[in-house]
Amino acid sequence: AFLGSQKAGPFDIDDATARSMLVSPNPDGRSNRDVVRRRANGQDVARGRGDLGWVIDFGTDRTDREASLYEAPFEYVKAHVEPTRRNNPRRAYRERWWLHAEARPGMRTAIRGLSRYIGTPPLAKHRLFAWLDASVLPDHQLVIFARDDDHTFGVLHSRVHEAWARGMGTQLREVESGFRYTPTTCFETFPFPHPTDAQRDAIAKAARDLDRLRTG
């Protein structure tokens, strides 16, 4: 489990800007689809939004020269993000202003090759997990799980995991606001069950039914 990408700057763009960039050509023929991506945050998962926002994302290690080859996205970031990073106390944030501050290379590696992954808001009154397409970049207001199987989805939704997470997580000052779920305290400590094949299939089926009823 991982926290999503932490931007530290206005990398989010509206729908019209994103769509304009997606059709904007570059001299060497590369597509801005490489760096203009759908993104999801905690509110998207909590509210079940289907219309996700957009974000400019140059990955984890592109140089400024490599990023500048995506002309429209780079110029946008240069105009809107660089000024906000110019006086940042952290040297890496100042000098690599075109990249997300904490781009989470480990998270990106873990979900590479998956068709989908599981996400949950770190702060919530009721613990909710949702499937996100692997093409969607999660931001830091999501805890994501690098698994694409229905069994894991079902276990995370179980009463046992809910009770464990509430006991190991951090209760907010106002009980009505919920509690904080973190990868280290709530997930890595959780004693996952070792089901029989029949039990695993039953949990997976229940998870698929839950998702279908909730999203259908």
Short mmCIF file of C-alpha atoms in Angstrom, two decimals:
data_model
loop_
_atom_site.label_atom_id
_atom_site.label_comp_id
_atom_site.label_asym_id
_atom_site.label_seq_id
_atom_site.Cartn_x
_atom_site.Cartn_y
_atom_site.Cartn_z
CA ALA A 1 0.00 0.00 0.00
CA PHE A 2 1.21 3.50 -0.81
CA LEU A 3 0.24 7.15 -0.61
CA GLY A 4 -0.41 8.75 -3.98
CA SER A 5 1.64 11.45 -5.68
CA GLN A 6 2.06 14.70 -3.74
CA LYS A 7 2.22 17.60 -6.19
CA ALA A 8 3.20 20.70 -4.14
CA GLY A 9 2.04 23.01 -6.88
CA PRO A 10 -0.87 23.71 -9.25
CA PHE A 11 -0.34 20.80 -11.65
CA ASP A 12 -4.11 20.14 -11.86
CA ILE A 13 -5.77 21.50 -14.99
CA ASP A 14 -9.38 21.89 -16.05
CA ASP A 15 -11.07 19.82 -18.70
CA ALA A 16 -10.84 22.41 -21.47
CA THR A 17 -7.11 22.98 -20.89
CA ALA A 18 -6.43 19.26 -20.79
CA ARG A 19 -8.30 18.57 -24.02
CA SER A 20 -6.52 21.43 -25.75
CA MET A 21 -3.16 20.02 -24.70
CA LEU A 22 -4.10 16.51 -25.79
CA VAL A 23 -4.54 17.64 -29.40
CA SER A 24 -1.64 20.11 -29.36
CA PRO A 25 1.25 18.83 -31.54
CA ASN A 26 4.92 18.71 -30.61
CA PRO A 27 7.75 19.23 -33.13
CA ASP A 28 9.10 15.69 -32.76
CA GLY A 29 5.67 14.09 -33.00
CA ARG A 30 5.38 12.89 -29.41
CA SER A 31 1.93 12.99 -27.84
CA ASN A 32 1.03 15.05 -24.80
CA ARG A 33 -1.01 12.05 -23.68
CA ASP A 34 2.27 10.87 -22.16
CA VAL A 35 2.10 13.61 -19.53
CA VAL A 36 -1.54 14.80 -19.38
CA ARG A 37 -3.36 12.23 -17.28
CA ARG A 38 -6.57 11.59 -15.43
CA ARG A 39 -6.14 11.92 -11.67
CA ALA A 40 -8.14 10.84 -8.64
CA ASN A 41 -8.26 12.15 -5.08
CA GLY A 42 -10.06 11.21 -1.89
CA GLN A 43 -13.22 13.14 -2.75
CA ASP A 44 -13.50 11.33 -6.08
CA VAL A 45 -13.55 7.98 -4.29
CA ALA A 46 -15.76 9.11 -1.40
CA ARG A 47 -18.37 10.64 -3.70
CA GLY A 48 -18.14 8.01 -6.41
CA ARG A 49 -17.29 10.53 -9.11
CA GLY A 50 -17.00 9.20 -12.62
CA ASP A 51 -15.73 12.48 -14.09
CA LEU A 52 -12.17 12.53 -12.79
CA GLY A 53 -9.96 15.58 -13.12
CA TRP A 54 -6.76 16.07 -15.07
CA VAL A 55 -3.14 16.57 -14.01
CA ILE A 56 0.18 17.29 -15.73
CA ASP A 57 2.64 14.62 -14.71
CA PHE A 58 6.20 14.39 -16.02
CA GLY A 59 6.86 11.22 -14.04
CA THR A 60 9.67 10.75 -11.56
CA ASP A 61 12.93 11.46 -13.36
CA ARG A 62 12.49 13.41 -16.61
CA THR A 63 14.97 16.25 -16.92
CA ASP A 64 13.69 19.73 -17.65
CA ARG A 65 14.99 19.34 -21.22
CA GLU A 66 13.03 16.10 -21.67
CA ALA A 67 9.94 17.64 -20.11
CA SER A 68 10.18 20.72 -22.36
CA LEU A 69 9.67 18.51 -25.43
CA TYR A 70 6.00 18.40 -24.34
CA GLU A 71 5.61 22.05 -25.20
CA ALA A 72 2.14 23.09 -24.01
CA PRO A 73 2.20 21.14 -20.71
CA PHE A 74 5.72 22.32 -19.92
CA GLU A 75 4.91 25.97 -20.62
CA TYR A 76 1.85 25.69 -18.37
CA VAL A 77 3.89 24.23 -15.52
CA LYS A 78 6.63 26.80 -16.04
CA ALA A 79 4.10 29.63 -15.79
CA HIS A 80 2.00 28.27 -12.91
CA VAL A 81 4.15 25.91 -10.84
CA GLU A 82 7.69 27.27 -11.03
CA PRO A 83 6.81 30.58 -9.29
CA THR A 84 5.27 28.69 -6.37
CA ARG A 85 8.38 26.52 -5.96
CA ARG A 86 10.96 29.29 -6.39
CA ASN A 87 11.33 29.97 -2.67
CA ASN A 88 10.59 26.49 -1.37
CA PRO A 89 12.92 25.64 1.54
CA ARG A 90 13.60 22.19 0.08
CA ARG A 91 16.29 22.32 -2.58
CA ALA A 92 14.93 19.38 -4.58
CA TYR A 93 11.51 21.03 -4.79
CA ARG A 94 13.05 24.31 -5.98
CA GLU A 95 15.40 22.81 -8.54
CA ARG A 96 13.04 20.13 -9.93
CA TRP A 97 9.95 22.29 -10.06
CA TRP A 98 8.47 20.58 -13.15
CA LEU A 99 8.13 17.28 -11.22
CA HIS A 100 5.67 16.45 -8.47
CA ALA A 101 7.34 17.04 -5.12
CA GLU A 102 6.85 13.43 -4.00
CA ALA A 103 6.20 11.50 -7.21
CA ARG A 104 6.16 8.08 -5.45
CA PRO A 105 8.33 5.96 -7.75
CA GLY A 106 7.69 2.90 -5.59
CA MET A 107 3.94 3.28 -5.99
CA ARG A 108 4.25 3.72 -9.75
CA THR A 109 6.42 0.63 -10.07
CA ALA A 110 4.02 -1.43 -7.96
CA ILE A 111 0.94 -0.66 -10.09
CA ARG A 112 2.75 -0.93 -13.42
CA GLY A 113 1.34 -3.87 -15.35
CA LEU A 114 -1.92 -3.94 -13.39
CA SER A 115 -5.22 -3.21 -15.10
CA ARG A 116 -6.62 -1.58 -11.95
CA TYR A 117 -5.81 -0.91 -8.32
CA ILE A 118 -7.70 -0.21 -5.09
CA GLY A 119 -7.93 3.21 -3.46
CA THR A 120 -9.29 4.59 -0.19
CA PRO A 121 -9.29 8.13 1.29
CA PRO A 122 -6.85 8.34 4.22
CA LEU A 123 -9.39 10.37 6.22
CA ALA A 124 -12.95 9.05 6.37
CA LYS A 125 -15.84 8.45 8.75
CA HIS A 126 -16.79 5.26 6.91
CA ARG A 127 -14.03 3.19 5.35
CA LEU A 128 -14.62 2.88 1.61
CA PHE A 129 -12.51 1.15 -1.04
CA ALA A 130 -12.92 1.61 -4.79
CA TRP A 131 -11.40 0.35 -8.01
CA LEU A 132 -9.39 2.81 -10.09
CA ASP A 133 -8.11 2.23 -13.60
CA ALA A 134 -4.33 1.82 -13.72
CA SER A 135 -4.09 4.76 -16.15
CA VAL A 136 -5.35 7.09 -13.38
CA LEU A 137 -2.74 8.82 -11.21
CA PRO A 138 -3.75 8.90 -7.52
CA ASP A 139 -2.85 11.97 -5.50
CA HIS A 140 -1.68 12.03 -1.89
CA GLN A 141 -5.26 12.15 -0.61
CA LEU A 142 -5.54 8.48 -1.51
CA VAL A 143 -4.01 5.37 -0.03
CA ILE A 144 -3.69 2.88 -2.86
CA PHE A 145 -3.23 -0.88 -2.83
CA ALA A 146 -1.24 -2.45 -5.65
CA ARG A 147 -3.58 -5.39 -6.10
CA ASP A 148 -6.12 -6.08 -8.83
CA ASP A 149 -7.86 -9.20 -7.48
CA ASP A 150 -11.40 -9.33 -6.11
CA HIS A 151 -10.35 -11.38 -3.08
CA THR A 152 -8.17 -8.57 -1.70
CA PHE A 153 -10.97 -6.08 -2.44
CA GLY A 154 -13.33 -8.23 -0.41
CA VAL A 155 -10.99 -8.67 2.55
CA LEU A 156 -10.39 -4.91 2.75
CA HIS A 157 -14.16 -4.38 2.95
CA SER A 158 -14.60 -6.98 5.70
CA ARG A 159 -15.75 -6.14 9.21
CA VAL A 160 -12.54 -7.62 10.56
CA HIS A 161 -10.38 -5.24 8.52
CA GLU A 162 -12.64 -2.31 9.39
CA ALA A 163 -12.27 -3.04 13.11
CA TRP A 164 -8.51 -3.53 12.76
CA ALA A 165 -8.07 -0.29 10.85
CA ARG A 166 -10.10 1.66 13.41
CA GLY A 167 -8.01 0.22 16.22
CA MET A 168 -4.66 0.85 14.51
CA GLY A 169 -5.50 4.13 12.79
CA THR A 170 -5.52 7.59 14.31
CA GLN A 171 -8.86 8.89 15.57
CA LEU A 172 -9.50 12.51 14.61
CA ARG A 173 -10.43 14.99 17.33
CA GLU A 174 -14.05 15.05 16.18
CA VAL A 175 -15.36 11.48 16.06
CA GLU A 176 -17.82 12.52 13.36
CA SER A 177 -14.90 13.28 11.05
CA GLY A 178 -13.66 9.71 11.17
CA PHE A 179 -10.17 8.30 11.44
CA ARG A 180 -6.91 8.24 9.54
CA TYR A 181 -5.91 5.13 7.58
CA THR A 182 -2.19 4.77 6.91
CA PRO A 183 -0.34 2.08 4.93
CA THR A 184 2.11 1.32 7.74
CA THR A 185 -0.20 1.10 10.75
CA CYS A 186 -3.45 -0.17 9.23
CA PHE A 187 -2.42 -2.30 6.25
CA GLU A 188 1.06 -3.66 6.81
CA THR A 189 0.13 -4.85 10.30
CA PHE A 190 -3.11 -6.53 9.24
CA PRO A 191 -3.09 -10.34 9.60
CA PHE A 192 -4.45 -11.32 6.21
CA PRO A 193 -6.39 -14.61 6.24
CA HIS A 194 -5.23 -17.75 4.45
CA PRO A 195 -8.50 -19.00 2.94
CA THR A 196 -9.23 -22.24 1.21
CA ASP A 197 -9.89 -22.02 -2.52
CA ALA A 198 -13.63 -22.20 -1.86
CA GLN A 199 -13.46 -19.40 0.72
CA ARG A 200 -11.34 -17.27 -1.59
CA ASP A 201 -13.86 -17.70 -4.41
CA ALA A 202 -16.75 -16.82 -2.09
CA ILE A 203 -15.03 -13.65 -0.87
CA ALA A 204 -14.19 -12.64 -4.45
CA LYS A 205 -17.78 -13.18 -5.56
CA ALA A 206 -19.13 -11.14 -2.66
CA ALA A 207 -16.68 -8.36 -3.55
CA ARG A 208 -17.78 -8.34 -7.19
CA ASP A 209 -21.44 -8.24 -6.12
CA LEU A 210 -20.76 -5.34 -3.75
CA ASP A 211 -18.95 -3.35 -6.42
CA ARG A 212 -21.66 -4.05 -8.99
CA LEU A 213 -24.45 -2.94 -6.62
CA ARG A 214 -22.57 0.15 -5.54
CA THR A 215 -21.46 1.34 -8.97
CA GLY A 216 -24.22 -0.04 -11.19
#
